[in-house]
Amino acid sequence: MSTLLIKGCTAILTGNRETPRSTGTDIRVADGRIAAIGTLTPNADERVIDARDCVAYPGWVNTHHHLFQSLLKGEPQGLNQSLSAWLASTPYRFRGAFDAETFRLAARIGLVELVRSGCTTVADHHYLYWPGMPFDGAAILFEEAQALGVRFVLCRGGATQTRGLESALPTALRPERFDDWMQDVERLAGQFHQPQADAMRRVVMAPTTTLHSTTAQELRESARLARALGLRLHSHLSETVDYLDASRAKFGMTPLQFCAEQDWIGDDVWFAHLVKLQPEEIALLGASGSGIAHCPQSNARLGSGIADIVALEQAGVKISIGVDGAASNEAADMQSETHAAWQLQRARKGMLARPRYDGGTFEGGGDAATIEDVIRWGTSGGAAVLGLDTGELRPGMPADIALYQLDDPRYFGLHDVAIGPVACGGRATLKALLCQGKVIVENDVIAGLDLRELGAQAAEAVKRLQQRAG
Ligand SMILES: [Zn+2]
């Protein structure tokens, strides 16, 4: 059996809550898994990666994305809009402009961005579906992820409702029939879903939003089918205060109460955003063991707010990080996202500080989240949400390992280099990135990928999309 030794790390951050830093400097990988961590001597014929001046993290787990949006960054009509207006201006306006070729290119760009930030697991909320869809986006996504060697979780989105947009819709906005959609989920589960804890491919039931995409009965039926197939459940929820208002007006209850009534809550469910919640919704989420994909950059870019991750975690909610689509996050990589999560939880808590004369008891939010907290959310937290046994650096775990070489001046002068990849922002050089023990990035290079060519293709595709969307 061939083994690989990562030798001489300056620091190893584990993603584990109780032991967030390892005392070891070396990691041995055998048969796709971490065989040992400690001070290790190279075996004869063992491949050694020199990790001096490097910091090891678990590979990031991104739990919410829309990869097709990777060609819609900074789209001018939506750039200065809040959620609803932005949805209409950008992602929905461009939906029908995608063909198989542009969709594949968008997926590739988004996945490459993520991989270059040290991400090894990607959950994509793919909702580009309409009757007579001319290409199979799911197959393209799985192919592109496989080509890069990362784990891929397809969250099969969709809708049977038009949210008040009536029948004179462009083809690409027409909703699906519920039965067709569920049959497709069954097909995808049969074709791609791997139940094992170290799966490379998963399928998830994922209506685009639980409040607006289906009828209540269909929502309940989707949960039943998902659980019968052994699939998890995912959706957008409470991204802005509009969700609360709409849910009260439509159903006479909070969004989380509505989800609970349709069995759309539990330890196999996670929601993106959860920015605007009532205290009783936080308690309900925590008691049910549900999870969140926290998307701080998208929430900031769209002016939606900052989710109260500290309160959610205290309530028992599983915390993970998602970059969300690049049409509302022009830095859709996991280093940028975790950097933002770290800073924005502190800013959020600080916003609540009141002058002492007014009865306040703290002066700021500097203790709201540590770097170790944020690493845990972005690694083992994500794995817990997805039901995967990854996201931690300890013996026995799948070897998903990011090795950052902190050779940029932004890291020079750090008293604790271990925090650099998150605390300093920006992208660090990847000495190596491993997924399931396989080296997928080496010396900052993805083998066979021409980044200059990818950039040229992107520029052409942006022009094409603009022409088609009009
Ligand atoms: Zn989203």
Short mmCIF file of C-alpha atoms and ligand atoms in Angstrom, two decimals:
data_model
loop_
_atom_site.label_atom_id
_atom_site.label_comp_id
_atom_site.label_asym_id
_atom_site.label_seq_id
_atom_site.Cartn_x
_atom_site.Cartn_y
_atom_site.Cartn_z
CA MET A 1 0.00 0.00 0.00
CA SER A 2 1.47 3.37 -1.01
CA THR A 3 1.44 6.06 1.64
CA LEU A 4 2.11 9.76 1.66
CA LEU A 5 3.68 11.82 4.42
CA ILE A 6 3.02 15.52 4.94
CA LYS A 7 6.10 16.46 6.93
CA GLY A 8 6.92 19.44 9.10
CA CYS A 9 3.72 21.54 9.31
CA THR A 10 4.06 24.73 11.33
CA ALA A 11 0.56 24.11 12.67
CA ILE A 12 -2.29 21.63 12.20
CA LEU A 13 -5.80 22.91 12.86
CA THR A 14 -8.16 20.00 13.24
CA GLY A 15 -11.72 21.32 12.87
CA ASN A 16 -12.50 19.52 16.14
CA ARG A 17 -14.30 21.42 18.91
CA GLU A 18 -12.45 19.96 21.91
CA THR A 19 -8.97 19.76 20.35
CA PRO A 20 -8.85 22.46 17.68
CA ARG A 21 -5.05 22.27 17.33
CA SER A 22 -2.91 19.19 17.01
CA THR A 23 0.43 18.98 18.79
CA GLY A 24 1.81 16.98 15.86
CA THR A 25 3.62 18.32 12.83
CA ASP A 26 3.27 15.42 10.38
CA ILE A 27 0.30 13.68 8.76
CA ARG A 28 0.47 10.22 7.18
CA VAL A 29 -2.10 9.36 4.53
CA ALA A 30 -2.81 5.77 3.53
CA ASP A 31 -5.60 4.35 1.42
CA GLY A 32 -7.43 7.68 1.21
CA ARG A 33 -7.47 8.20 4.97
CA ILE A 34 -5.41 9.85 7.67
CA ALA A 35 -3.33 7.02 9.13
CA ALA A 36 -1.47 9.01 11.79
CA ILE A 37 -0.72 12.52 13.02
CA GLY A 38 2.32 13.22 15.19
CA THR A 39 6.07 13.31 14.76
CA LEU A 40 6.54 10.69 12.08
CA THR A 41 9.54 9.18 10.33
CA PRO A 42 9.29 8.64 6.56
CA ASN A 43 8.94 5.02 5.48
CA ALA A 44 11.06 3.60 2.69
CA ASP A 45 9.65 4.60 -0.72
CA GLU A 46 7.09 6.88 0.92
CA ARG A 47 6.20 10.02 -0.93
CA VAL A 48 6.93 13.08 1.26
CA ILE A 49 5.41 16.54 0.90
CA ASP A 50 7.66 19.12 2.52
CA ALA A 51 5.26 21.17 4.65
CA ARG A 52 7.75 23.44 6.37
CA ASP A 53 6.26 26.94 6.58
CA CYS A 54 2.82 25.45 5.89
CA VAL A 55 -0.35 25.33 7.93
CA ALA A 56 -2.73 22.36 7.56
CA TYR A 57 -6.52 22.72 7.75
CA PRO A 58 -9.26 20.22 6.96
CA GLY A 59 -10.54 20.71 3.40
CA TRP A 60 -13.43 23.21 3.53
CA VAL A 61 -17.03 22.00 3.22
CA ASN A 62 -19.20 24.50 1.33
CA THR A 63 -22.85 23.78 2.11
CA HIS A 64 -24.68 26.24 -0.16
CA HIS A 65 -23.91 27.47 -3.67
CA HIS A 66 -25.50 28.08 -7.07
CA LEU A 67 -22.64 27.31 -9.43
CA PHE A 68 -24.43 28.55 -12.57
CA GLN A 69 -24.14 32.08 -11.15
CA SER A 70 -20.35 32.04 -11.54
CA LEU A 71 -20.88 33.85 -14.88
CA LEU A 72 -23.20 36.49 -13.35
CA LYS A 73 -20.78 38.31 -11.06
CA GLY A 74 -21.31 42.01 -10.58
CA GLU A 75 -24.19 42.01 -13.07
CA PRO A 76 -25.01 45.75 -13.30
CA GLN A 77 -28.83 45.62 -13.12
CA GLY A 78 -28.73 43.68 -9.86
CA LEU A 79 -25.57 45.08 -8.35
CA ASN A 80 -27.22 47.64 -6.09
CA GLN A 81 -30.47 45.78 -5.35
CA SER A 82 -31.82 43.93 -2.33
CA LEU A 83 -32.94 40.30 -2.54
CA SER A 84 -36.27 40.34 -4.42
CA ALA A 85 -35.27 42.98 -6.98
CA TRP A 86 -31.87 41.33 -7.40
CA LEU A 87 -33.49 37.91 -7.98
CA ALA A 88 -35.60 39.36 -10.78
CA SER A 89 -32.75 41.45 -12.24
CA THR A 90 -30.00 38.86 -12.23
CA PRO A 91 -30.46 35.12 -11.64
CA TYR A 92 -34.04 34.88 -12.96
CA ARG A 93 -33.48 37.21 -15.90
CA PHE A 94 -30.52 35.12 -17.05
CA ARG A 95 -31.97 31.65 -16.34
CA GLY A 96 -33.03 30.95 -19.91
CA ALA A 97 -29.80 32.32 -21.37
CA PHE A 98 -27.79 29.30 -20.24
CA ASP A 99 -27.10 26.41 -22.58
CA ALA A 100 -25.12 23.29 -21.76
CA GLU A 101 -21.82 24.90 -22.73
CA THR A 102 -22.20 28.10 -20.67
CA PHE A 103 -23.62 26.14 -17.74
CA ARG A 104 -20.61 23.79 -17.77
CA LEU A 105 -18.22 26.73 -17.93
CA ALA A 106 -19.94 28.48 -15.00
CA ALA A 107 -19.79 25.29 -12.92
CA ARG A 108 -16.11 24.84 -13.76
CA ILE A 109 -15.21 28.40 -12.80
CA GLY A 110 -17.05 28.18 -9.48
CA LEU A 111 -15.55 24.82 -8.61
CA VAL A 112 -12.04 25.95 -9.53
CA GLU A 113 -12.43 29.05 -7.35
CA LEU A 114 -13.48 26.88 -4.42
CA VAL A 115 -10.75 24.30 -4.92
CA ARG A 116 -8.14 27.05 -5.03
CA SER A 117 -9.33 28.22 -1.60
CA GLY A 118 -8.85 24.73 -0.12
CA CYS A 119 -12.41 23.44 -0.49
CA THR A 120 -12.92 19.68 -0.99
CA THR A 121 -16.70 19.31 -0.58
CA VAL A 122 -19.27 21.35 -2.49
CA ALA A 123 -23.04 21.29 -2.04
CA ASP A 124 -24.72 23.05 -4.95
CA HIS A 125 -28.35 24.16 -4.74
CA HIS A 126 -29.14 23.65 -8.39
CA TYR A 127 -32.58 25.06 -9.26
CA LEU A 128 -32.20 25.65 -13.01
CA TYR A 129 -35.10 23.45 -14.07
CA TRP A 130 -38.10 23.96 -16.31
CA PRO A 131 -40.30 21.73 -18.47
CA GLY A 132 -38.45 20.71 -21.62
CA MET A 133 -35.07 21.70 -20.13
CA PRO A 134 -32.59 21.30 -23.02
CA PHE A 135 -29.68 19.94 -20.95
CA ASP A 136 -29.06 17.80 -17.86
CA GLY A 137 -27.40 20.24 -15.45
CA ALA A 138 -27.07 17.60 -12.74
CA ALA A 139 -24.94 15.34 -14.92
CA ILE A 140 -22.73 18.29 -15.92
CA LEU A 141 -22.21 19.29 -12.28
CA PHE A 142 -21.23 15.77 -11.23
CA GLU A 143 -18.86 15.51 -14.21
CA GLU A 144 -17.13 18.81 -13.47
CA ALA A 145 -16.74 17.99 -9.77
CA GLN A 146 -15.36 14.56 -10.61
CA ALA A 147 -12.84 16.06 -13.04
CA LEU A 148 -11.47 18.22 -10.19
CA GLY A 149 -11.60 15.36 -7.67
CA VAL A 150 -13.91 16.97 -5.09
CA ARG A 151 -16.93 15.61 -3.24
CA PHE A 152 -20.17 16.89 -4.72
CA VAL A 153 -23.62 17.14 -3.18
CA LEU A 154 -26.38 17.94 -5.67
CA CYS A 155 -29.26 19.72 -3.95
CA ARG A 156 -31.98 19.22 -6.55
CA GLY A 157 -33.99 22.47 -6.52
CA GLY A 158 -37.16 23.30 -8.34
CA ALA A 159 -40.65 24.74 -7.99
CA THR A 160 -44.25 23.97 -8.91
CA GLN A 161 -45.43 27.49 -8.05
CA THR A 162 -44.77 30.73 -9.90
CA ARG A 163 -44.85 33.10 -6.93
CA GLY A 164 -47.49 35.27 -8.64
CA LEU A 165 -45.65 35.40 -11.98
CA GLU A 166 -48.44 34.14 -14.23
CA SER A 167 -48.59 32.05 -17.36
CA ALA A 168 -47.10 34.47 -19.89
CA LEU A 169 -43.68 33.54 -18.65
CA PRO A 170 -40.61 32.91 -20.69
CA THR A 171 -40.09 29.18 -21.02
CA ALA A 172 -37.29 29.17 -18.48
CA LEU A 173 -39.54 30.51 -15.71
CA ARG A 174 -42.30 27.93 -16.15
CA PRO A 175 -42.63 25.66 -13.12
CA GLU A 176 -42.31 21.89 -13.22
CA ARG A 177 -45.03 19.36 -12.54
CA PHE A 178 -44.57 17.95 -9.06
CA ASP A 179 -44.63 14.32 -10.22
CA ASP A 180 -41.99 14.98 -12.91
CA TRP A 181 -39.77 16.67 -10.36
CA MET A 182 -40.07 13.87 -7.81
CA GLN A 183 -39.42 11.27 -10.52
CA ASP A 184 -36.26 13.15 -11.43
CA VAL A 185 -35.13 13.15 -7.80
CA GLU A 186 -35.64 9.37 -7.75
CA ARG A 187 -33.68 9.03 -10.99
CA LEU A 188 -30.82 11.17 -9.64
CA ALA A 189 -30.75 9.26 -6.37
CA GLY A 190 -30.53 5.96 -8.26
CA GLN A 191 -27.85 7.24 -10.60
CA PHE A 192 -25.60 9.27 -8.28
CA HIS A 193 -26.41 9.03 -4.56
CA GLN A 194 -23.86 7.24 -2.38
CA PRO A 195 -25.12 6.64 1.16
CA GLN A 196 -21.74 5.90 2.75
CA ALA A 197 -20.19 8.41 5.17
CA ASP A 198 -17.21 9.13 2.88
CA ALA A 199 -19.37 9.51 -0.23
CA MET A 200 -18.01 11.41 -3.21
CA ARG A 201 -21.54 11.97 -4.56
CA ARG A 202 -24.77 12.76 -2.82
CA VAL A 203 -28.25 13.90 -3.83
CA VAL A 204 -30.49 16.10 -1.65
CA MET A 205 -34.18 17.12 -1.90
CA ALA A 206 -34.09 20.91 -2.22
CA PRO A 207 -37.15 22.97 -3.25
CA THR A 208 -35.90 26.45 -4.04
CA THR A 209 -37.76 27.87 -1.04
CA THR A 210 -39.99 25.99 1.38
CA LEU A 211 -42.51 28.85 1.57
CA HIS A 212 -43.06 29.68 -2.09
CA SER A 213 -41.89 26.81 -4.33
CA THR A 214 -44.61 24.22 -3.65
CA THR A 215 -47.97 23.74 -1.99
CA ALA A 216 -47.89 22.68 1.66
CA GLN A 217 -49.03 19.20 0.69
CA GLU A 218 -46.29 18.88 -1.94
CA LEU A 219 -43.72 20.05 0.58
CA ARG A 220 -44.82 17.36 3.02
CA GLU A 221 -44.76 14.79 0.21
CA SER A 222 -41.23 15.85 -0.81
CA ALA A 223 -40.00 15.27 2.76
CA ARG A 224 -41.62 11.86 2.84
CA LEU A 225 -40.04 10.82 -0.45
CA ALA A 226 -36.62 12.19 0.53
CA ARG A 227 -36.61 10.18 3.75
CA ALA A 228 -37.82 7.06 1.96
CA LEU A 229 -34.85 7.42 -0.43
CA GLY A 230 -32.38 8.23 2.38
CA LEU A 231 -31.82 11.78 1.11
CA ARG A 232 -31.29 14.92 3.18
CA LEU A 233 -33.39 18.08 2.82
CA HIS A 234 -32.22 21.59 2.04
CA SER A 235 -33.77 24.93 1.10
CA HIS A 236 -33.52 28.70 1.41
CA LEU A 237 -35.26 30.21 4.42
CA SER A 238 -35.68 33.56 6.16
CA GLU A 239 -33.03 35.34 4.15
CA THR A 240 -34.85 38.65 4.70
CA VAL A 241 -37.74 39.80 6.88
CA ASP A 242 -40.03 39.30 3.86
CA TYR A 243 -40.15 35.59 4.67
CA LEU A 244 -41.62 36.26 8.10
CA ASP A 245 -44.18 38.72 6.74
CA ALA A 246 -45.16 36.40 3.88
CA SER A 247 -45.45 33.36 6.11
CA ARG A 248 -47.63 35.16 8.65
CA ALA A 249 -49.86 36.53 5.88
CA LYS A 250 -50.09 33.23 3.97
CA PHE A 251 -50.10 30.62 6.74
CA GLY A 252 -50.65 32.57 9.98
CA MET A 253 -47.42 31.27 11.48
CA THR A 254 -43.65 31.81 11.39
CA PRO A 255 -41.61 30.25 8.55
CA LEU A 256 -40.09 27.68 10.91
CA GLN A 257 -43.49 26.70 12.32
CA PHE A 258 -44.71 26.21 8.77
CA CYS A 259 -41.71 24.00 7.94
CA ALA A 260 -42.21 21.98 11.13
CA GLU A 261 -45.88 21.40 10.21
CA GLN A 262 -44.74 19.88 6.89
CA ASP A 263 -42.07 17.68 8.57
CA TRP A 264 -39.41 19.93 7.04
CA ILE A 265 -37.26 20.16 10.14
CA GLY A 266 -34.86 17.78 11.88
CA ASP A 267 -31.27 16.62 11.93
CA ASP A 268 -31.46 15.72 8.22
CA VAL A 269 -32.50 19.28 7.25
CA TRP A 270 -30.42 22.42 6.75
CA PHE A 271 -31.44 25.86 5.61
CA ALA A 272 -29.45 28.57 3.87
CA HIS A 273 -29.39 32.05 5.43
CA LEU A 274 -31.76 32.17 8.46
CA VAL A 275 -30.90 35.85 8.85
CA LYS A 276 -34.25 37.01 10.23
CA LEU A 277 -35.61 34.71 12.92
CA GLN A 278 -37.88 35.08 15.92
CA PRO A 279 -36.47 33.74 19.22
CA GLU A 280 -38.98 30.87 19.17
CA GLU A 281 -37.77 29.89 15.70
CA ILE A 282 -34.18 29.66 16.94
CA ALA A 283 -35.34 27.44 19.81
CA LEU A 284 -37.34 25.24 17.42
CA LEU A 285 -34.37 24.86 15.06
CA GLY A 286 -32.05 23.97 17.93
CA ALA A 287 -34.41 21.45 19.52
CA SER A 288 -34.89 19.72 16.16
CA GLY A 289 -31.15 19.44 15.43
CA SER A 290 -31.52 21.24 12.09
CA GLY A 291 -28.59 23.01 10.48
CA ILE A 292 -27.76 26.31 8.81
CA ALA A 293 -25.63 27.20 5.81
CA HIS A 294 -24.41 30.61 6.95
CA CYS A 295 -23.67 32.82 3.92
CA PRO A 296 -22.32 36.05 5.41
CA GLN A 297 -20.92 37.61 2.23
CA SER A 298 -24.07 37.15 0.15
CA ASN A 299 -26.20 38.38 3.05
CA ALA A 300 -23.98 41.46 3.33
CA ARG A 301 -23.81 42.11 -0.43
CA LEU A 302 -27.63 41.97 -0.72
CA GLY A 303 -28.09 44.05 2.42
CA SER A 304 -30.07 41.27 4.08
CA GLY A 305 -28.32 41.40 7.44
CA ILE A 306 -26.13 39.13 9.57
CA ALA A 307 -27.42 35.82 10.92
CA ASP A 308 -27.03 35.39 14.68
CA ILE A 309 -24.74 32.39 14.53
CA VAL A 310 -23.73 32.69 18.16
CA ALA A 311 -27.36 32.39 19.33
CA LEU A 312 -28.08 29.61 16.82
CA GLU A 313 -25.10 27.58 18.00
CA GLN A 314 -26.03 28.09 21.65
CA ALA A 315 -29.53 26.79 20.83
CA GLY A 316 -28.04 23.58 19.36
CA VAL A 317 -28.30 24.38 15.63
CA LYS A 318 -25.60 22.76 13.49
CA ILE A 319 -23.52 25.57 11.95
CA SER A 320 -21.92 25.39 8.52
CA ILE A 321 -20.69 27.90 5.95
CA GLY A 322 -21.84 28.36 2.34
CA VAL A 323 -20.57 30.83 -0.20
CA ASP A 324 -23.95 31.14 -1.99
CA GLY A 325 -24.07 31.99 -5.69
CA ALA A 326 -21.47 34.31 -7.17
CA ALA A 327 -24.20 36.58 -8.55
CA SER A 328 -24.54 37.87 -4.97
CA ASN A 329 -21.00 37.16 -3.80
CA GLU A 330 -18.11 38.20 -5.99
CA ALA A 331 -15.72 36.39 -3.60
CA ALA A 332 -17.34 32.97 -3.69
CA ASP A 333 -14.45 31.06 -2.13
CA MET A 334 -14.20 29.55 1.32
CA GLN A 335 -11.26 31.58 2.59
CA SER A 336 -13.09 34.83 1.85
CA GLU A 337 -16.31 33.46 3.31
CA THR A 338 -14.81 32.26 6.58
CA HIS A 339 -12.88 35.52 6.94
CA ALA A 340 -16.19 37.39 6.59
CA ALA A 341 -17.95 35.02 9.03
CA TRP A 342 -15.28 35.71 11.63
CA GLN A 343 -15.49 39.48 11.28
CA LEU A 344 -19.24 39.85 10.84
CA GLN A 345 -20.21 37.85 13.94
CA ARG A 346 -18.06 40.27 15.91
CA ALA A 347 -19.53 43.29 14.14
CA ARG A 348 -23.03 41.96 14.76
CA LYS A 349 -22.46 41.52 18.47
CA GLY A 350 -20.77 44.91 18.66
CA MET A 351 -23.81 46.53 17.04
CA LEU A 352 -25.85 45.43 20.06
CA ALA A 353 -23.48 47.09 22.52
CA ARG A 354 -25.06 50.09 24.18
CA PRO A 355 -23.51 52.97 26.06
CA ARG A 356 -22.73 51.92 29.62
CA TYR A 357 -24.86 54.70 31.06
CA ASP A 358 -27.78 53.01 29.31
CA GLY A 359 -27.33 49.75 31.19
CA GLY A 360 -25.08 47.94 28.69
CA THR A 361 -22.83 45.28 30.10
CA PHE A 362 -20.28 44.85 27.32
CA GLU A 363 -18.46 47.26 25.09
CA GLY A 364 -18.07 45.22 21.94
CA GLY A 365 -18.24 41.90 20.14
CA GLY A 366 -14.57 40.96 20.01
CA ASP A 367 -15.24 37.63 21.70
CA ALA A 368 -18.16 36.58 19.47
CA ALA A 369 -16.28 34.01 17.40
CA THR A 370 -12.73 32.69 17.40
CA ILE A 371 -10.78 31.56 14.36
CA GLU A 372 -11.09 27.99 15.67
CA ASP A 373 -14.90 28.39 15.80
CA VAL A 374 -15.02 29.57 12.21
CA ILE A 375 -12.76 26.76 10.99
CA ARG A 376 -15.01 24.25 12.76
CA TRP A 377 -18.12 25.75 11.13
CA GLY A 378 -16.49 25.63 7.70
CA THR A 379 -15.20 22.05 8.03
CA SER A 380 -16.64 19.55 10.54
CA GLY A 381 -19.77 21.70 10.89
CA GLY A 382 -20.39 21.41 7.17
CA ALA A 383 -19.76 17.67 7.25
CA ALA A 384 -22.27 17.26 10.10
CA VAL A 385 -24.90 19.18 8.14
CA LEU A 386 -24.32 17.01 5.07
CA GLY A 387 -24.09 13.78 7.08
CA LEU A 388 -20.55 13.09 5.88
CA ASP A 389 -17.73 11.72 8.00
CA THR A 390 -15.19 14.32 6.85
CA GLY A 391 -14.04 17.78 7.87
CA GLU A 392 -11.62 16.87 10.64
CA LEU A 393 -7.92 16.12 10.77
CA ARG A 394 -7.55 13.07 12.98
CA PRO A 395 -6.55 9.47 12.36
CA GLY A 396 -9.24 7.41 10.64
CA MET A 397 -10.86 10.33 8.84
CA PRO A 398 -10.87 10.64 5.05
CA ALA A 399 -7.76 12.60 4.03
CA ASP A 400 -9.31 15.90 2.92
CA ILE A 401 -6.44 18.24 3.73
CA ALA A 402 -5.57 21.81 2.71
CA LEU A 403 -1.94 22.78 3.09
CA TYR A 404 -1.44 26.54 2.96
CA GLN A 405 1.95 28.06 2.30
CA LEU A 406 1.85 31.51 3.84
CA ASP A 407 4.39 33.11 1.50
CA ASP A 408 2.61 36.40 0.83
CA PRO A 409 3.46 39.62 2.71
CA ARG A 410 -0.07 39.65 4.11
CA TYR A 411 1.03 36.81 6.40
CA PHE A 412 4.43 38.24 7.33
CA GLY A 413 4.51 39.43 10.94
CA LEU A 414 1.84 37.06 12.25
CA HIS A 415 2.44 36.07 15.85
CA ASP A 416 0.35 32.95 15.31
CA VAL A 417 0.64 31.81 11.71
CA ALA A 418 -2.00 29.11 12.28
CA ILE A 419 -4.79 31.68 12.01
CA GLY A 420 -3.44 33.24 8.78
CA PRO A 421 -5.65 31.51 6.17
CA VAL A 422 -8.81 32.84 7.85
CA ALA A 423 -7.72 35.93 9.76
CA CYS A 424 -5.78 37.65 6.98
CA GLY A 425 -8.39 37.34 4.23
CA GLY A 426 -7.48 36.80 0.59
CA ARG A 427 -6.26 33.57 -0.94
CA ALA A 428 -3.23 31.72 0.34
CA THR A 429 -0.92 29.68 -1.88
CA LEU A 430 -1.89 26.02 -1.72
CA LYS A 431 1.16 23.88 -1.27
CA ALA A 432 -1.20 20.93 -1.69
CA LEU A 433 -4.86 20.03 -1.49
CA LEU A 434 -5.92 16.45 -0.91
CA CYS A 435 -9.38 14.95 -1.23
CA GLN A 436 -9.85 11.34 -0.11
CA GLY A 437 -6.06 11.11 -0.05
CA LYS A 438 -5.63 12.16 -3.67
CA VAL A 439 -3.53 15.25 -4.39
CA ILE A 440 -5.80 17.52 -6.46
CA VAL A 441 -3.75 20.72 -6.19
CA GLU A 442 0.04 20.75 -6.00
CA ASN A 443 2.24 23.84 -5.71
CA ASP A 444 -0.89 25.94 -6.32
CA VAL A 445 -1.56 24.26 -9.68
CA ILE A 446 -4.53 22.16 -10.77
CA ALA A 447 -3.05 19.72 -13.26
CA GLY A 448 -4.33 20.15 -16.81
CA LEU A 449 -6.13 23.42 -16.13
CA ASP A 450 -5.22 26.53 -18.12
CA LEU A 451 -6.44 29.46 -16.01
CA ARG A 452 -5.73 32.01 -18.76
CA GLU A 453 -7.87 30.02 -21.19
CA LEU A 454 -10.63 29.70 -18.59
CA GLY A 455 -10.60 33.49 -18.16
CA ALA A 456 -10.87 34.03 -21.92
CA GLN A 457 -13.79 31.60 -22.15
CA ALA A 458 -15.51 33.40 -19.27
CA ALA A 459 -15.21 36.78 -20.98
CA GLU A 460 -16.76 35.36 -24.17
CA ALA A 461 -19.55 33.65 -22.23
CA VAL A 462 -20.43 36.87 -20.37
CA LYS A 463 -20.91 38.63 -23.73
CA ARG A 464 -23.07 35.77 -24.99
CA LEU A 465 -25.23 35.78 -21.87
CA GLN A 466 -25.74 39.54 -22.06
CA GLN A 467 -26.88 39.27 -25.69
CA ARG A 468 -29.29 36.44 -24.91
CA ALA A 469 -30.82 38.05 -21.79
CA GLY A 470 -31.30 41.30 -23.68
ZN ZN B 1 -28.84 30.64 -2.26
#
